[in-house]
Structure formats: C-alpha cells, structure tokens
Amino acid sequence: MAKILKKTPDQLFSMKMRASQGGPHEEGGRHISGQERIVDREHLESCVHSMIERAHTHQRGFADFINIKIELIDLDEVAYKPILKFSEVTVHNLEEGRQAAFDELVAAGVSEKAARNGIDAILALPDSMRGAMIMDAVSGERLDNLGMRGVRVSDMDVAKPEDFKDALDAIGLTSEHAREAMVLAAKVASSEDSVAELCWSDDPQYTIGYVASPKNQYRRIPYLKPAGDMLGGRVFYVKPGTDIQKYRNYMEHQITFITANEDGYITDNPDFEKNEIVGN
Ligand code: AMP
C-alpha cells in the first residue's frame, strides 16, 4: 500500500463536528449538520473554521450548538479501502426515483420487504436523524435501537485528496456532497456485513440520493425527494445475524482512508453519461 500515501504525516487527527438547534442532540436539539474528516496538524485550524461555517450557514437552519471533537489517531490502525465505481440511474421524476431506489436495493441483495421498510422508515421520520438506521436486509427489522441518533460513520477521509478530486472531476462530480457521499459509501460497503446502503440528503436543495452496495457499487439516483424538503436519511442494510455492536464499532471507530482508482476513473461504464445534476 506504499503507493497510497507517499509520505504519511507524523500526526493525523480525526475531526468530528455535530451541530444542532435548540440545544445539544442528547437534550432534544434538532440535527442541523455534521462532518467528519482526518487532517494533519497544519490543517486543523482551517478545518475547524470550515466546520463552524458549515454549521452556521446550513440550509436546515442556524445551529446554536456545535460540538467539535479532535483526536490524534493511531497510524498503526489505518485501513485503506477502495472508492466504489460510480454510475447513475436515469429517472425523470420523484416517483421513478423512489421506484429506482427499491429496484436497486433488491438488485443489491435486499429483500423486497426490507427495501420497502427502509424507504418507508426514512419517509416516516419526524425530522432528519443525526446518523443512519441499521436494518436487517432480509427481515427489514431495524436493529440499532439508537432512535434519532442512529449510527454515525466517522474516522474516515480520502487517502490522497488530489487523486480523489481528479477521479471525481473526471466524471463531473465536483460538489462537497458528492465527495463526502462517495467516502462514506465506500467505508460502509467495505464492511463484510454490509449488503447495501440507501441514502438521500437532508439538505433541502439537494434532491439526489443513492443506493450503494458491494455488489453493484455506487448507483446515484437524481430524484429521491422534492426540492425544498428538509427530510433525508440513511439506512445500512446488514446480513442477518450481524453482530451490531461490532458493526457499529467498525463504522464509528475504524480509521479508514478511501483510495481512488489508479487510472483516475471511477466508473467502468464507457458509455456513462451524466443526467442533469441538481445542485452539483
Ligand atoms: P447528508 O447526506 O449529509 O445530507 O445526510 C443525510 C442523512 O444521512 C442525515 O440526515 C443523517 O441521517 C445521515 N448521515 C449523514 N452523515 C452521516 C454519517 N457520517 N454517518 C451516518 N449517517 C449519516
């Protein structure tokens, strides 16, 4: 893996931000925004600055509570995982988008019942959660017992920012949203217990979502909610019998760097053409 980081900085820090409105999340505050990064010492301050900026300018509202946690990471504990291959489903409206999400989940190995339950579970949320629900990919039962908190994937970032940016630029993905989603989805899919992930954003202007899986990789779906809707969410589908505590521990604490493909492309479909991207 020497190819990935030519010179690893002596110290790297895991940074986590969570922001809410109406007090801290654990005291009933409404989730506004979150972010997780891994940066070297030199970038700590600028990262804190951009995290505050994000929390205070988010379209979901002004955060009156911001928690930023900075921890030195153990460089012996780092895992490298590949980015997922990107492709996009063609849909023309919300109805087709939701149907595509269902179809993609089933194609990825989720049962029809669990696919339906996952979509319905996001739609039934009273507000956006801070993290994701974990759901059994066969029974469709929610397994995490973490209420509106859910499981928040963290301790992850891109291995080499320039390579990652080049790979995303090559297929026209330039937004911060896309970058972060590609990192998160790659970490989730890298667990041997993951079957699929369903996501759509809680940013009111961002109607895009995706289904990601080890089997079919990253399948972007352009319309999964109406523009202006502040409700989004994530469901991680796991194999029956998954040790949820272990799974959660991997998602929250395994230091993971996501690597871009060496040739700089992240789609294996030569005919790939982007749909019109909303908010990108
Ligand atoms: P976003 O894509 O950032 O708009 O987030 C959409 C939803 O995904 C949020 O409302 C959360 O429920 C969930 N989510 C965001 N970030 C994470 C994360 N790091 N780990 C787990 N779930 C997340």
mmCIF file with all atom_site columns, N, CA, C and O in Angstrom, residues 232-255:
data_model
loop_
_atom_site.group_PDB
_atom_site.id
_atom_site.type_symbol
_atom_site.label_atom_id
_atom_site.label_alt_id
_atom_site.label_comp_id
_atom_site.label_asym_id
_atom_site.label_entity_id
_atom_site.label_seq_id
_atom_site.pdbx_PDB_ins_code
_atom_site.Cartn_x
_atom_site.Cartn_y
_atom_site.Cartn_z
_atom_site.occupancy
_atom_site.B_iso_or_equiv
_atom_site.pdbx_formal_charge
_atom_site.auth_seq_id
_atom_site.auth_comp_id
_atom_site.auth_asym_id
_atom_site.auth_atom_id
_atom_site.pdbx_PDB_model_num
ATOM 1  N N  . GLY A 1 232 ? -34.133 13.894  5.116  1.00 0.00 ? 232 GLY A N  1
ATOM 2  C CA . GLY A 1 232 ? -33.320 12.901  4.418  1.00 0.00 ? 232 GLY A CA 1
ATOM 3  C C  . GLY A 1 232 ? -32.946 11.821  5.407  1.00 0.00 ? 232 GLY A C  1
ATOM 4  O O  . GLY A 1 232 ? -33.335 11.874  6.574  1.00 0.00 ? 232 GLY A O  1
ATOM 5  N N  . GLY A 1 233 ? -32.177 10.862  4.965  1.00 0.00 ? 233 GLY A N  1
ATOM 6  C CA . GLY A 1 233 ? -31.772 9.827   5.907  1.00 0.00 ? 233 GLY A CA 1
ATOM 7  C C  . GLY A 1 233 ? -30.936 8.756   5.251  1.00 0.00 ? 233 GLY A C  1
ATOM 8  O O  . GLY A 1 233 ? -30.701 8.769   4.035  1.00 0.00 ? 233 GLY A O  1
ATOM 9  N N  . ARG A 1 234 ? -30.476 7.841   6.096  1.00 0.00 ? 234 ARG A N  1
ATOM 10 C CA . ARG A 1 234 ? -29.664 6.725   5.590  1.00 0.00 ? 234 ARG A CA 1
ATOM 11 C C  . ARG A 1 234 ? -30.091 5.436   6.267  1.00 0.00 ? 234 ARG A C  1
ATOM 12 O O  . ARG A 1 234 ? -30.406 5.439   7.468  1.00 0.00 ? 234 ARG A O  1
ATOM 13 N N  . VAL A 1 235 ? -30.074 4.352   5.491  1.00 0.00 ? 235 VAL A N  1
ATOM 14 C CA . VAL A 1 235 ? -30.319 3.017   6.048  1.00 0.00 ? 235 VAL A CA 1
ATOM 15 C C  . VAL A 1 235 ? -29.157 2.130   5.634  1.00 0.00 ? 235 VAL A C  1
ATOM 16 O O  . VAL A 1 235 ? -28.804 2.076   4.450  1.00 0.00 ? 235 VAL A O  1
ATOM 17 N N  . PHE A 1 236 ? -28.525 1.482   6.598  1.00 0.00 ? 236 PHE A N  1
ATOM 18 C CA . PHE A 1 236 ? -27.479 0.500   6.304  1.00 0.00 ? 236 PHE A CA 1
ATOM 19 C C  . PHE A 1 236 ? -28.109 -0.887  6.434  1.00 0.00 ? 236 PHE A C  1
ATOM 20 O O  . PHE A 1 236 ? -28.550 -1.271  7.529  1.00 0.00 ? 236 PHE A O  1
ATOM 21 N N  . TYR A 1 237 ? -28.153 -1.625  5.348  1.00 0.00 ? 237 TYR A N  1
ATOM 22 C CA . TYR A 1 237 ? -28.706 -2.977  5.371  1.00 0.00 ? 237 TYR A CA 1
ATOM 23 C C  . TYR A 1 237 ? -27.593 -3.973  5.666  1.00 0.00 ? 237 TYR A C  1
ATOM 24 O O  . TYR A 1 237 ? -26.547 -3.953  4.998  1.00 0.00 ? 237 TYR A O  1
ATOM 25 N N  . VAL A 1 238 ? -27.835 -4.830  6.643  1.00 0.00 ? 238 VAL A N  1
ATOM 26 C CA . VAL A 1 238 ? -26.803 -5.805  7.008  1.00 0.00 ? 238 VAL A CA 1
ATOM 27 C C  . VAL A 1 238 ? -27.319 -7.236  6.864  1.00 0.00 ? 238 VAL A C  1
ATOM 28 O O  . VAL A 1 238 ? -28.533 -7.479  6.849  1.00 0.00 ? 238 VAL A O  1
ATOM 29 N N  . LYS A 1 239 ? -26.361 -8.160  6.772  1.00 0.00 ? 239 LYS A N  1
ATOM 30 C CA . LYS A 1 239 ? -26.724 -9.573  6.675  1.00 0.00 ? 239 LYS A CA 1
ATOM 31 C C  . LYS A 1 239 ? -27.394 -10.018 7.965  1.00 0.00 ? 239 LYS A C  1
ATOM 32 O O  . LYS A 1 239 ? -27.019 -9.553  9.054  1.00 0.00 ? 239 LYS A O  1
ATOM 33 N N  . PRO A 1 240 ? -28.343 -10.955 7.867  1.00 0.00 ? 240 PRO A N  1
ATOM 34 C CA . PRO A 1 240 ? -28.953 -11.487 9.088  1.00 0.00 ? 240 PRO A CA 1
ATOM 35 C C  . PRO A 1 240 ? -27.862 -12.083 9.982  1.00 0.00 ? 240 PRO A C  1
ATOM 36 O O  . PRO A 1 240 ? -26.902 -12.682 9.477  1.00 0.00 ? 240 PRO A O  1
ATOM 37 N N  . GLY A 1 241 ? -27.984 -11.876 11.282 1.00 0.00 ? 241 GLY A N  1
ATOM 38 C CA . GLY A 1 241 ? -27.013 -12.441 12.227 1.00 0.00 ? 241 GLY A CA 1
ATOM 39 C C  . GLY A 1 241 ? -25.808 -11.537 12.463 1.00 0.00 ? 241 GLY A C  1
ATOM 40 O O  . GLY A 1 241 ? -24.904 -11.893 13.221 1.00 0.00 ? 241 GLY A O  1
ATOM 41 N N  . THR A 1 242 ? -25.782 -10.364 11.843 1.00 0.00 ? 242 THR A N  1
ATOM 42 C CA . THR A 1 242 ? -24.654 -9.432  12.052 1.00 0.00 ? 242 THR A CA 1
ATOM 43 C C  . THR A 1 242 ? -24.557 -9.028  13.529 1.00 0.00 ? 242 THR A C  1
ATOM 44 O O  . THR A 1 242 ? -25.566 -8.755  14.176 1.00 0.00 ? 242 THR A O  1
ATOM 45 N N  . ASP A 1 243 ? -23.328 -9.002  14.028 1.00 0.00 ? 243 ASP A N  1
ATOM 46 C CA . ASP A 1 243 ? -23.075 -8.520  15.388 1.00 0.00 ? 243 ASP A CA 1
ATOM 47 C C  . ASP A 1 243 ? -23.139 -6.980  15.326 1.00 0.00 ? 243 ASP A C  1
ATOM 48 O O  . ASP A 1 243 ? -22.212 -6.326  14.830 1.00 0.00 ? 243 ASP A O  1
ATOM 49 N N  . ILE A 1 244 ? -24.231 -6.427  15.803 1.00 0.00 ? 244 ILE A N  1
ATOM 50 C CA . ILE A 1 244 ? -24.488 -4.987  15.617 1.00 0.00 ? 244 ILE A CA 1
ATOM 51 C C  . ILE A 1 244 ? -23.466 -4.129  16.365 1.00 0.00 ? 244 ILE A C  1
ATOM 52 O O  . ILE A 1 244 ? -23.043 -3.081  15.873 1.00 0.00 ? 244 ILE A O  1
ATOM 53 N N  . GLN A 1 245 ? -23.050 -4.584  17.541 1.00 0.00 ? 245 GLN A N  1
ATOM 54 C CA . GLN A 1 245 ? -22.071 -3.807  18.301 1.00 0.00 ? 245 GLN A CA 1
ATOM 55 C C  . GLN A 1 245 ? -20.749 -3.720  17.544 1.00 0.00 ? 245 GLN A C  1
ATOM 56 O O  . GLN A 1 245 ? -20.117 -2.668  17.451 1.00 0.00 ? 245 GLN A O  1
ATOM 57 N N  . LYS A 1 246 ? -20.353 -4.854  16.941 1.00 0.00 ? 246 LYS A N  1
ATOM 58 C CA . LYS A 1 246 ? -19.110 -4.903  16.176 1.00 0.00 ? 246 LYS A CA 1
ATOM 59 C C  . LYS A 1 246 ? -19.227 -4.023  14.910 1.00 0.00 ? 246 LYS A C  1
ATOM 60 O O  . LYS A 1 246 ? -18.315 -3.285  14.548 1.00 0.00 ? 246 LYS A O  1
ATOM 61 N N  . TYR A 1 247 ? -20.373 -4.126  14.295 1.00 0.00 ? 247 TYR A N  1
ATOM 62 C CA . TYR A 1 247 ? -20.624 -3.341  13.070 1.00 0.00 ? 247 TYR A CA 1
ATOM 63 C C  . TYR A 1 247 ? -20.561 -1.842  13.383 1.00 0.00 ? 247 TYR A C  1
ATOM 64 O O  . TYR A 1 247 ? -19.911 -1.074  12.686 1.00 0.00 ? 247 TYR A O  1
ATOM 65 N N  . ARG A 1 248 ? -21.221 -1.481  14.466 1.00 0.00 ? 248 ARG A N  1
ATOM 66 C CA . ARG A 1 248 ? -21.238 -0.080  14.866 1.00 0.00 ? 248 ARG A CA 1
ATOM 67 C C  . ARG A 1 248 ? -19.827 0.407   15.187 1.00 0.00 ? 248 ARG A C  1
ATOM 68 O O  . ARG A 1 248 ? -19.418 1.500   14.809 1.00 0.00 ? 248 ARG A O  1
ATOM 69 N N  . ASN A 1 249 ? -19.078 -0.429  15.871 1.00 0.00 ? 249 ASN A N  1
ATOM 70 C CA . ASN A 1 249 ? -17.718 -0.086  16.235 1.00 0.00 ? 249 ASN A CA 1
ATOM 71 C C  . ASN A 1 249 ? -16.855 0.161   14.988 1.00 0.00 ? 249 ASN A C  1
ATOM 72 O O  . ASN A 1 249 ? -16.078 1.111   14.923 1.00 0.00 ? 249 ASN A O  1
ATOM 73 N N  . TYR A 1 250 ? -17.040 -0.692  13.987 1.00 0.00 ? 250 TYR A N  1
ATOM 74 C CA . TYR A 1 250 ? -16.301 -0.515  12.729 1.00 0.00 ? 250 TYR A CA 1
ATOM 75 C C  . TYR A 1 250 ? -16.669 0.824   12.093 1.00 0.00 ? 250 TYR A C  1
ATOM 76 O O  . TYR A 1 250 ? -15.801 1.598   11.681 1.00 0.00 ? 250 TYR A O  1
ATOM 77 N N  . MET A 1 251 ? -17.956 1.105   12.025 1.00 0.00 ? 251 MET A N  1
ATOM 78 C CA . MET A 1 251 ? -18.404 2.342   11.361 1.00 0.00 ? 251 MET A CA 1
ATOM 79 C C  . MET A 1 251 ? -17.945 3.584   12.116 1.00 0.00 ? 251 MET A C  1
ATOM 80 O O  . MET A 1 251 ? -17.571 4.590   11.513 1.00 0.00 ? 251 MET A O  1
ATOM 81 N N  . GLU A 1 252 ? -17.960 3.522   13.431 1.00 0.00 ? 252 GLU A N  1
ATOM 82 C CA . GLU A 1 252 ? -17.641 4.715   14.215 1.00 0.00 ? 252 GLU A CA 1
ATOM 83 C C  . GLU A 1 252 ? -16.144 4.894   14.470 1.00 0.00 ? 252 GLU A C  1
ATOM 84 O O  . GLU A 1 252 ? -15.686 6.019   14.638 1.00 0.00 ? 252 GLU A O  1
ATOM 85 N N  . HIS A 1 253 ? -15.392 3.785   14.523 1.00 0.00 ? 253 HIS A N  1
ATOM 86 C CA . HIS A 1 253 ? -14.014 3.922   15.012 1.00 0.00 ? 253 HIS A CA 1
ATOM 87 C C  . HIS A 1 253 ? -12.899 3.395   14.121 1.00 0.00 ? 253 HIS A C  1
ATOM 88 O O  . HIS A 1 253 ? -11.737 3.705   14.375 1.00 0.00 ? 253 HIS A O  1
ATOM 89 N N  . GLN A 1 254 ? -13.215 2.582   13.121 1.00 0.00 ? 254 GLN A N  1
ATOM 90 C CA . GLN A 1 254 ? -12.116 2.089   12.277 1.00 0.00 ? 254 GLN A CA 1
ATOM 91 C C  . GLN A 1 254 ? -11.576 3.238   11.404 1.00 0.00 ? 254 GLN A C  1
ATOM 92 O O  . GLN A 1 254 ? -12.313 3.778   10.570 1.00 0.00 ? 254 GLN A O  1
ATOM 93 N N  . ILE A 1 255 ? -10.328 3.605   11.629 1.00 0.00 ? 255 ILE A N  1
ATOM 94 C CA . ILE A 1 255 ? -9.735  4.678   10.824 1.00 0.00 ? 255 ILE A CA 1
ATOM 95 C C  . ILE A 1 255 ? -9.601  4.166   9.391  1.00 0.00 ? 255 ILE A C  1
ATOM 96 O O  . ILE A 1 255 ? -8.937  3.157   9.137  1.00 0.00 ? 255 ILE A O  1
#
